[in-house]
CSV table of C-alpha atoms in Angstrom, one decimal:
chain,number,residue,atom,x,y,z
A,1,UNK,CA,136.6,122.7,82.0
A,2,UNK,CA,134.6,119.8,80.6
A,3,UNK,CA,136.3,116.4,80.8
A,4,UNK,CA,136.1,114.1,77.9
A,5,UNK,CA,134.6,110.6,78.4
A,6,UNK,CA,137.2,107.9,79.0
A,7,UNK,CA,140.1,110.3,79.7
A,8,UNK,CA,141.6,110.3,83.2
A,9,UNK,CA,143.0,113.5,84.8
A,10,UNK,CA,146.8,113.9,84.1
A,11,UNK,CA,146.8,111.0,81.6
A,12,UNK,CA,149.1,111.5,78.6
A,13,UNK,CA,148.6,110.0,75.1
A,14,UNK,CA,150.9,107.0,75.8
A,15,UNK,CA,149.1,106.1,79.0
A,16,UNK,CA,145.7,106.5,77.2
A,17,UNK,CA,146.7,104.2,74.4
A,18,UNK,CA,148.1,101.6,76.8
A,19,UNK,CA,144.9,101.7,78.9
A,20,UNK,CA,142.7,101.3,75.8
A,21,UNK,CA,144.9,98.4,74.6
A,22,UNK,CA,144.6,96.6,78.0
A,23,UNK,CA,140.8,97.1,78.0
A,24,UNK,CA,140.4,95.6,74.5
A,25,UNK,CA,142.9,92.8,75.5
A,26,UNK,CA,140.7,91.9,78.4
A,27,UNK,CA,137.6,92.0,76.2
A,28,UNK,CA,139.2,89.6,73.7
A,29,UNK,CA,140.2,87.3,76.5
A,30,UNK,CA,136.7,87.3,77.9
A,31,UNK,CA,135.3,86.5,74.5
A,32,UNK,CA,137.6,83.6,73.9
A,33,UNK,CA,136.9,82.2,77.4
A,34,UNK,CA,133.2,82.1,76.5
A,35,UNK,CA,134.0,79.3,74.0
A,36,UNK,CA,135.1,76.6,76.4
A,37,UNK,CA,132.3,77.6,78.7
A,38,UNK,CA,129.9,77.1,75.9
A,39,UNK,CA,131.4,73.7,75.0
A,40,UNK,CA,131.1,72.3,78.5
A,41,UNK,CA,127.7,73.8,79.3
A,42,UNK,CA,126.3,72.8,75.8
A,43,UNK,CA,127.5,69.2,76.3
A,44,UNK,CA,125.9,69.0,79.8
A,45,UNK,CA,122.7,70.5,78.3
A,46,UNK,CA,122.6,67.9,75.5
A,47,UNK,CA,123.0,65.0,77.9
A,48,UNK,CA,120.4,66.4,80.3
A,49,UNK,CA,117.9,67.3,77.5
A,50,UNK,CA,118.1,64.1,75.6
A,51,UNK,CA,117.7,62.0,78.7
A,52,UNK,CA,114.8,64.2,79.8
A,53,UNK,CA,113.0,63.7,76.4
A,54,UNK,CA,113.5,59.9,76.7
A,55,UNK,CA,112.0,60.0,80.2
A,56,UNK,CA,109.1,62.0,78.9
A,57,UNK,CA,108.4,59.4,76.1
A,58,UNK,CA,108.6,56.6,78.7
A,59,UNK,CA,106.2,58.3,81.1
A,60,UNK,CA,103.8,59.1,78.3
A,61,UNK,CA,103.7,55.4,77.4
A,62,UNK,CA,103.1,54.3,81.0
A,63,UNK,CA,101.2,57.1,82.8
A,64,UNK,CA,99.1,54.8,85.0
A,65,UNK,CA,102.1,52.9,86.2
A,66,UNK,CA,104.3,56.0,87.0
A,67,UNK,CA,102.2,59.0,87.9
A,68,UNK,CA,100.7,57.4,91.1
A,69,UNK,CA,104.2,57.4,92.6
A,70,UNK,CA,104.7,61.2,92.2
A,71,UNK,CA,104.3,61.8,96.0
A,72,UNK,CA,106.9,59.2,97.0
A,73,UNK,CA,109.3,60.5,94.4
A,74,UNK,CA,108.8,64.0,95.9
A,75,UNK,CA,109.6,62.7,99.4
A,76,UNK,CA,112.9,61.3,98.0
A,77,UNK,CA,113.8,64.6,96.3
A,78,UNK,CA,113.0,66.7,99.4
A,79,UNK,CA,114.8,64.4,101.7
A,80,UNK,CA,118.0,64.4,99.6
A,81,UNK,CA,118.0,68.2,99.4
A,82,UNK,CA,117.5,68.6,103.1
A,83,UNK,CA,120.1,66.0,104.0
A,84,UNK,CA,122.8,66.7,101.4
A,85,UNK,CA,121.8,69.8,99.4
A,86,UNK,CA,123.1,72.6,101.5
A,87,UNK,CA,122.9,75.9,99.8
A,88,UNK,CA,122.1,74.2,96.5
A,89,UNK,CA,118.5,73.7,97.8
A,90,UNK,CA,118.0,77.5,97.1
A,91,UNK,CA,118.1,76.7,93.4
A,92,UNK,CA,117.5,79.7,91.2
A,93,UNK,CA,117.3,82.0,94.2
A,94,UNK,CA,121.0,81.2,94.9
A,95,UNK,CA,121.9,82.3,91.3
A,96,UNK,CA,120.1,85.6,91.9
A,97,UNK,CA,121.8,86.1,95.3
A,98,UNK,CA,125.2,85.6,93.7
A,99,UNK,CA,124.3,87.9,90.8
A,100,UNK,CA,123.3,90.6,93.3
A,101,UNK,CA,126.4,90.1,95.4
A,102,UNK,CA,124.6,88.7,98.4
A,103,UNK,CA,126.3,85.3,98.2
A,104,UNK,CA,129.7,84.4,96.9
A,105,UNK,CA,129.7,80.7,96.1
A,106,UNK,CA,127.5,78.3,94.1
A,107,UNK,CA,128.3,74.8,95.2
A,108,UNK,CA,129.1,72.5,92.3
A,109,UNK,CA,126.8,69.9,93.8
A,110,UNK,CA,123.9,72.0,92.6
A,111,UNK,CA,124.4,70.6,89.1
A,112,UNK,CA,123.8,66.8,89.9
A,113,UNK,CA,121.1,67.7,92.4
A,114,UNK,CA,119.0,69.8,90.0
A,115,UNK,CA,119.5,67.4,87.1
A,116,UNK,CA,118.5,64.3,89.0
A,117,UNK,CA,115.7,66.0,90.8
A,118,UNK,CA,114.2,67.2,87.5
A,119,UNK,CA,114.5,63.8,85.9
A,120,UNK,CA,112.7,62.2,88.8
A,121,UNK,CA,110.0,64.9,88.7
A,122,UNK,CA,109.3,64.3,85.1
A,123,UNK,CA,109.5,60.6,85.2
A,124,UNK,CA,106.6,60.5,87.7
A,125,UNK,CA,104.5,63.2,85.9
A,126,UNK,CA,105.3,66.5,87.6
A,127,UNK,CA,104.2,69.5,85.5
A,128,UNK,CA,107.5,71.4,85.4
A,129,UNK,CA,110.0,72.8,82.9
A,130,UNK,CA,113.7,72.5,82.2
A,131,UNK,CA,115.1,75.9,81.6
A,132,UNK,CA,115.8,76.5,85.3
A,133,UNK,CA,118.0,73.5,85.3
A,134,UNK,CA,119.9,74.6,82.2
A,135,UNK,CA,120.4,78.2,83.5
A,136,UNK,CA,121.6,76.8,86.9
A,137,UNK,CA,124.0,74.4,85.2
A,138,UNK,CA,125.5,77.2,83.1
A,139,UNK,CA,125.7,79.7,86.0
A,140,UNK,CA,127.2,77.2,88.4
A,141,UNK,CA,129.9,76.0,86.1
A,142,UNK,CA,130.7,79.3,84.6
A,143,UNK,CA,130.8,81.2,87.9
A,144,UNK,CA,133.1,78.5,89.4
A,145,UNK,CA,135.4,79.0,86.4
A,146,UNK,CA,135.2,82.8,86.5
A,147,UNK,CA,136.4,83.0,90.1
A,148,UNK,CA,139.7,81.4,88.9
A,149,UNK,CA,140.3,84.0,86.2
A,150,UNK,CA,142.3,87.1,87.4
A,151,UNK,CA,140.2,89.7,85.6
A,152,UNK,CA,138.1,92.5,87.2
A,153,UNK,CA,134.6,91.4,88.1
A,154,UNK,CA,135.1,88.1,86.2
A,155,UNK,CA,133.0,86.0,88.6
A,156,UNK,CA,129.9,88.2,87.9
A,157,UNK,CA,130.6,88.4,84.2
A,158,UNK,CA,130.9,84.6,83.9
A,159,UNK,CA,127.7,84.1,86.0
A,160,UNK,CA,125.8,86.0,83.2
A,161,UNK,CA,127.8,84.2,80.6
A,162,UNK,CA,126.9,80.8,82.0
A,163,UNK,CA,123.2,81.7,82.2
A,164,UNK,CA,123.3,82.5,78.5
A,165,UNK,CA,125.2,79.3,77.7
A,166,UNK,CA,122.7,77.2,79.7
A,167,UNK,CA,119.6,78.7,78.0
A,168,UNK,CA,121.1,78.6,74.6
A,169,UNK,CA,122.3,75.0,74.9
A,170,UNK,CA,118.9,73.8,75.8
A,171,UNK,CA,116.7,75.8,73.5
A,172,UNK,CA,119.2,76.6,70.7
A,173,UNK,CA,118.1,80.2,70.6
A,174,UNK,CA,121.4,82.0,71.2
A,175,UNK,CA,120.2,85.5,70.6
A,176,UNK,CA,117.3,85.2,73.0
A,177,UNK,CA,119.7,83.4,75.5
A,178,UNK,CA,122.2,86.3,75.5
A,179,UNK,CA,119.5,88.9,76.2
A,180,UNK,CA,117.7,86.7,78.8
A,181,UNK,CA,120.9,86.4,80.8
A,182,UNK,CA,121.7,90.1,80.5
A,183,UNK,CA,118.2,91.4,81.5
A,184,UNK,CA,116.8,88.9,83.9
A,185,UNK,CA,118.8,89.7,87.1
A,186,UNK,CA,117.6,93.3,87.1
A,187,UNK,CA,114.5,94.0,85.0
A,188,UNK,CA,115.0,97.2,83.0
A,189,UNK,CA,118.8,97.0,82.9
A,190,UNK,CA,121.3,95.1,80.7
A,191,UNK,CA,124.5,93.6,81.9
A,192,UNK,CA,126.6,94.9,78.9
A,193,UNK,CA,129.9,94.0,80.5
A,194,UNK,CA,129.1,90.4,79.9
A,195,UNK,CA,128.0,90.9,76.3
A,196,UNK,CA,130.9,89.4,74.3
A,197,UNK,CA,131.5,86.3,76.4
A,198,UNK,CA,127.8,85.7,76.6
A,199,UNK,CA,127.6,85.8,72.8
A,200,UNK,CA,130.5,83.4,72.3
A,201,UNK,CA,129.3,81.1,75.0
A,202,UNK,CA,125.7,81.1,73.8
A,203,UNK,CA,126.5,80.4,70.2
A,204,UNK,CA,129.0,77.7,71.2
A,205,UNK,CA,126.6,76.0,73.6
A,206,UNK,CA,123.8,76.1,71.0
A,207,UNK,CA,126.0,74.5,68.3
A,208,UNK,CA,127.5,72.0,70.7
A,209,UNK,CA,124.1,70.7,72.0
A,210,UNK,CA,122.8,70.5,68.4
A,211,UNK,CA,125.9,68.6,67.3
A,212,UNK,CA,125.4,66.1,70.2
A,213,UNK,CA,121.8,65.4,69.0
A,214,UNK,CA,119.6,67.6,71.0
A,215,UNK,CA,116.8,68.8,68.7
A,216,UNK,CA,115.6,72.4,68.5
A,217,UNK,CA,111.8,73.1,68.3
A,218,UNK,CA,111.0,75.4,65.5
A,219,UNK,CA,107.9,76.1,63.3
A,220,UNK,CA,107.8,78.1,60.1
A,221,UNK,CA,104.8,80.4,60.2
A,222,UNK,CA,103.0,81.2,57.0
A,223,UNK,CA,100.1,83.2,58.4
A,224,UNK,CA,99.7,86.7,56.9
A,225,UNK,CA,98.9,89.7,59.1
A,226,UNK,CA,99.6,93.2,58.0
A,227,UNK,CA,100.6,95.9,60.4
A,228,UNK,CA,97.8,98.3,59.6
A,229,UNK,CA,95.9,100.2,62.3
A,230,UNK,CA,93.3,97.5,62.7
A,231,UNK,CA,95.8,94.7,63.0
A,232,UNK,CA,98.0,96.7,65.3
A,233,UNK,CA,95.0,97.0,67.6
A,234,UNK,CA,94.5,93.2,67.6
A,235,UNK,CA,98.2,92.6,68.4
A,236,UNK,CA,98.0,95.1,71.3
A,237,UNK,CA,95.0,93.4,72.7
A,238,UNK,CA,96.8,90.1,72.5
A,239,UNK,CA,99.8,91.5,74.2
A,240,UNK,CA,97.6,92.8,77.1
A,241,UNK,CA,95.9,89.4,77.4
A,242,UNK,CA,99.2,87.5,77.4
A,243,UNK,CA,100.8,90.0,79.8
A,244,UNK,CA,98.0,89.6,82.4
A,245,UNK,CA,98.2,85.8,82.2
A,246,UNK,CA,102.0,85.7,82.6
A,247,UNK,CA,101.8,88.2,85.4
A,248,UNK,CA,99.1,86.2,87.1
A,249,UNK,CA,101.2,83.0,86.8
A,250,UNK,CA,104.1,84.8,88.5
A,251,UNK,CA,101.9,86.2,91.3
A,252,UNK,CA,100.2,82.8,91.9
A,253,UNK,CA,103.6,81.1,92.1
A,254,UNK,CA,104.7,83.4,94.8
A,255,UNK,CA,101.4,83.5,96.7
A,256,UNK,CA,100.7,79.8,96.7
A,257,UNK,CA,104.3,78.9,97.6
A,258,UNK,CA,104.0,81.1,100.7
A,259,UNK,CA,100.6,79.7,101.6
A,260,UNK,CA,101.7,76.1,101.3
A,261,UNK,CA,104.8,76.9,103.5
A,262,UNK,CA,102.4,78.1,106.2
A,263,UNK,CA,100.2,75.0,106.0
A,264,UNK,CA,103.0,72.5,105.8
A,265,UNK,CA,106.2,74.0,107.2
A,266,UNK,CA,108.1,70.7,106.7
A,267,UNK,CA,109.2,70.3,103.0
A,268,UNK,CA,109.0,66.5,103.0
A,269,UNK,CA,105.4,66.6,104.3
A,270,UNK,CA,104.4,69.4,102.0
A,271,UNK,CA,105.7,67.6,98.8
A,272,UNK,CA,104.1,64.3,99.9
A,273,UNK,CA,100.6,65.7,100.3
A,274,UNK,CA,100.8,67.9,97.3
A,275,UNK,CA,102.2,65.1,95.3
A,276,UNK,CA,99.2,63.0,96.1
A,277,UNK,CA,96.8,65.7,95.0
A,278,UNK,CA,98.7,66.5,91.8
A,279,UNK,CA,99.0,62.8,90.8
A,280,UNK,CA,95.2,62.3,91.3
A,281,UNK,CA,94.4,65.4,89.2
A,282,UNK,CA,96.9,64.4,86.4
A,283,UNK,CA,95.3,60.9,86.1
A,284,UNK,CA,91.7,62.2,86.3
A,285,UNK,CA,92.4,64.9,83.7
A,286,UNK,CA,93.0,62.9,80.5
A,287,UNK,CA,95.5,60.5,82.1
A,288,UNK,CA,98.6,62.7,82.0
A,289,UNK,CA,97.7,65.3,79.3
A,290,UNK,CA,99.1,68.0,81.6
A,291,UNK,CA,102.1,66.1,83.0
A,292,UNK,CA,105.7,67.0,82.3
A,293,UNK,CA,106.9,69.8,80.0
A,294,UNK,CA,103.8,70.5,78.1
A,295,UNK,CA,105.4,69.9,74.7
A,296,UNK,CA,102.4,67.8,73.7
A,297,UNK,CA,100.2,71.0,74.0
A,298,UNK,CA,102.8,73.0,72.0
A,299,UNK,CA,102.8,70.3,69.3
A,300,UNK,CA,99.0,70.2,69.1
A,301,UNK,CA,98.9,74.0,68.9
A,302,UNK,CA,101.0,74.1,65.8
A,303,UNK,CA,100.7,70.7,64.1
A,304,UNK,CA,97.1,69.9,64.4
A,305,UNK,CA,95.0,68.1,67.0
A,306,UNK,CA,92.3,69.3,69.4
A,307,UNK,CA,93.2,72.1,71.8
A,308,UNK,CA,90.5,72.5,74.4
A,309,UNK,CA,89.6,76.0,75.7
A,310,UNK,CA,90.6,75.0,79.2
A,311,UNK,CA,94.0,73.4,78.3
A,312,UNK,CA,95.9,76.6,79.2
A,313,UNK,CA,94.3,77.1,82.6
A,314,UNK,CA,94.7,73.5,83.7
A,315,UNK,CA,98.4,73.5,82.6
A,316,UNK,CA,98.7,76.8,84.5
A,317,UNK,CA,97.2,75.4,87.7
A,318,UNK,CA,99.1,72.1,87.7
A,319,UNK,CA,102.4,73.7,87.0
A,320,UNK,CA,101.9,76.2,89.9
A,321,UNK,CA,101.0,73.2,92.1
A,322,UNK,CA,104.0,71.2,91.1
A,323,UNK,CA,106.6,73.9,91.6
A,324,UNK,CA,105.2,75.3,94.8
A,325,UNK,CA,105.1,71.8,96.2
A,326,UNK,CA,108.9,71.6,95.9
A,327,UNK,CA,109.4,69.5,92.8
A,328,UNK,CA,112.3,70.4,90.6
A,329,UNK,CA,112.4,71.8,87.1
A,330,UNK,CA,111.6,75.2,85.6
A,331,UNK,CA,108.8,77.3,84.5
A,332,UNK,CA,109.6,78.4,80.9
A,333,UNK,CA,108.5,75.3,78.8
A,334,UNK,CA,105.2,75.1,80.6
A,335,UNK,CA,104.8,78.8,80.0
A,336,UNK,CA,105.4,78.2,76.3
A,337,UNK,CA,102.7,75.6,76.5
A,338,UNK,CA,100.3,77.9,78.4
A,339,UNK,CA,100.9,80.7,75.9
A,340,UNK,CA,100.6,78.6,72.8
A,341,UNK,CA,97.4,76.8,73.9
A,342,UNK,CA,95.8,80.1,75.0
A,343,UNK,CA,96.8,81.8,71.7
A,344,UNK,CA,95.4,78.9,69.7
A,345,UNK,CA,91.9,79.3,71.2
A,346,UNK,CA,92.0,83.1,71.8
A,347,UNK,CA,93.5,84.1,68.4
A,348,UNK,CA,90.4,83.5,66.3
A,349,UNK,CA,88.3,85.5,68.8
A,350,UNK,CA,90.7,88.4,68.4
A,351,UNK,CA,90.9,88.1,64.6
A,352,UNK,CA,94.4,86.7,64.6
A,353,UNK,CA,95.3,83.5,62.7
A,354,UNK,CA,95.5,80.6,65.2
A,355,UNK,CA,99.0,79.6,64.4
A,356,UNK,CA,100.3,83.1,64.7
A,357,UNK,CA,98.4,83.7,67.9
A,358,UNK,CA,99.8,80.5,69.3
A,359,UNK,CA,103.4,81.7,68.4
A,360,UNK,CA,102.8,85.1,69.9
A,361,UNK,CA,101.4,83.5,73.1
A,362,UNK,CA,104.4,81.1,73.2
A,363,UNK,CA,106.8,84.0,73.4
A,364,UNK,CA,105.0,86.7,75.2
A,365,UNK,CA,103.5,84.7,78.2
A,366,UNK,CA,107.1,83.6,78.9
A,367,UNK,CA,108.3,87.2,78.7
A,368,UNK,CA,105.6,88.6,80.9
A,369,UNK,CA,106.0,85.9,83.5
A,370,UNK,CA,109.8,86.3,83.6
A,371,UNK,CA,109.5,90.2,83.4
A,372,UNK,CA,111.8,90.3,80.4
A,373,UNK,CA,111.2,92.0,77.1
A,374,UNK,CA,114.0,91.5,74.6
A,375,UNK,CA,114.5,87.8,75.2
A,376,UNK,CA,110.9,86.8,74.3
A,377,UNK,CA,111.0,89.0,71.2
A,378,UNK,CA,114.1,87.2,70.0
A,379,UNK,CA,112.9,83.7,71.0
A,380,UNK,CA,109.8,84.3,68.9
A,381,UNK,CA,111.9,85.3,65.9
A,382,UNK,CA,114.4,82.5,66.3
A,383,UNK,CA,111.8,79.8,66.7
A,384,UNK,CA,109.1,81.1,64.3
A,385,UNK,CA,110.9,83.3,61.8
A,386,UNK,CA,112.4,86.8,61.7
A,387,UNK,CA,109.8,87.9,59.2
A,388,UNK,CA,107.4,88.1,62.2
A,389,UNK,CA,109.9,90.2,64.3
A,390,UNK,CA,107.6,93.3,64.3
A,391,UNK,CA,104.6,91.2,65.5
A,392,UNK,CA,106.6,89.7,68.4
A,393,UNK,CA,107.9,93.1,69.3
A,394,UNK,CA,104.5,94.7,69.6
A,395,UNK,CA,102.9,91.9,71.5
A,396,UNK,CA,105.8,91.3,73.8
A,397,UNK,CA,106.1,95.1,74.5
A,398,UNK,CA,102.5,95.2,75.7
A,399,UNK,CA,102.8,91.9,77.6
A,400,UNK,CA,105.8,93.4,79.4
A,401,UNK,CA,103.9,96.6,80.2
A,402,UNK,CA,100.8,94.8,81.5
A,403,UNK,CA,102.3,91.9,83.4
A,404,UNK,CA,101.5,93.5,86.8
A,405,UNK,CA,105.3,93.9,87.3
A,406,UNK,CA,105.5,90.4,88.6
A,407,UNK,CA,108.2,87.8,87.9
A,408,UNK,CA,108.6,84.0,88.4
A,409,UNK,CA,112.1,84.9,89.8
A,410,UNK,CA,111.3,86.2,93.3
A,411,UNK,CA,114.7,87.8,93.7
A,412,UNK,CA,114.7,89.7,90.5
A,413,UNK,CA,115.3,93.4,91.1
A,414,UNK,CA,113.6,96.3,89.2
A,415,UNK,CA,115.9,99.0,87.8
A,416,UNK,CA,114.7,102.6,88.3
A,417,UNK,CA,111.4,101.7,90.0
A,418,UNK,CA,108.4,100.2,88.2
A,419,UNK,CA,107.0,100.0,84.7
A,420,UNK,CA,103.5,99.1,85.7
A,421,UNK,CA,100.7,101.0,84.0
């Protein structure tokens, strides 16, 4: 006899109603608990983000006085992590290990370590991002809180919830944040059990950080591009290009990190010598144009200014060097800059309006490098306008398919094998 879904053997109507009620009661509780998670994480994101922007402005005003000390700042970061960091030195890898059930605890000390390390990296010119910090902040706090809640699988649910809150609080793109947190641990699978608390936490964190003065980057596209057969072909070509670039970034990150570890096995020595090389390159190449987040390249791509044909590759190289050396931060904002500057120069060649191509590159290079699909589609729509949702969908789909199946997150798992063409 065929058994109905959701019905247990020997269960009467009363027991079925009671079980359903308890299930929805837990769901409501999880959703409500996402609100204080979002408030706390959004507040931390706002403080972190606003100070980071102030640091960026200060460094941009004094590049010759600050960038030469990048190597020494790196030594300080590496020494502190070795001496006092413990498991927090694993950074994003620790978040993935906990998400996969390989570790049980994320030390709270990770939060001040990753925040201060990122501030120092940016003050002295390291080409790094900030999303890794926000995601780790959210995951650490939320997972700690989740372990204290007597609900089934709450610690894992709140790990995903915190990741969504951290991403949303920093970028104020809550829809993208929810799907990023749900799909990034295992590419090709979604953590639906965390959907409701992730939604409440993400929207709360986004509103909280905005209320506390952290500004969101957005740009209203006006370019027209129909979805006829010819334009579809252009979008597919763009997706393949952005996918290969994002995949190459993820591959290079892993390969160069392993290579540098063989050359300089001691983290302090590695970060010192790499810091010297990076600081010299940053000063020689337009005195800090490729330092920090890369928001300057994003701004030029959309608001006017000269984008050079080599901007994207130099930002690509210096970001890889900074992160593999051991400096702190993330990859996503530099990936936005790489994608936007590449799109701005490649768009006209492919017959796509430059602003639209920059926006498509902004979203899809991030998606291909992180091996995610839904998050970049939604971040494109939330930042540039939902009228272009179909354009982002097409480009991000092909970027995902042609990213060489690589990810900037080395411990990301693949559900059901591989999607590589």
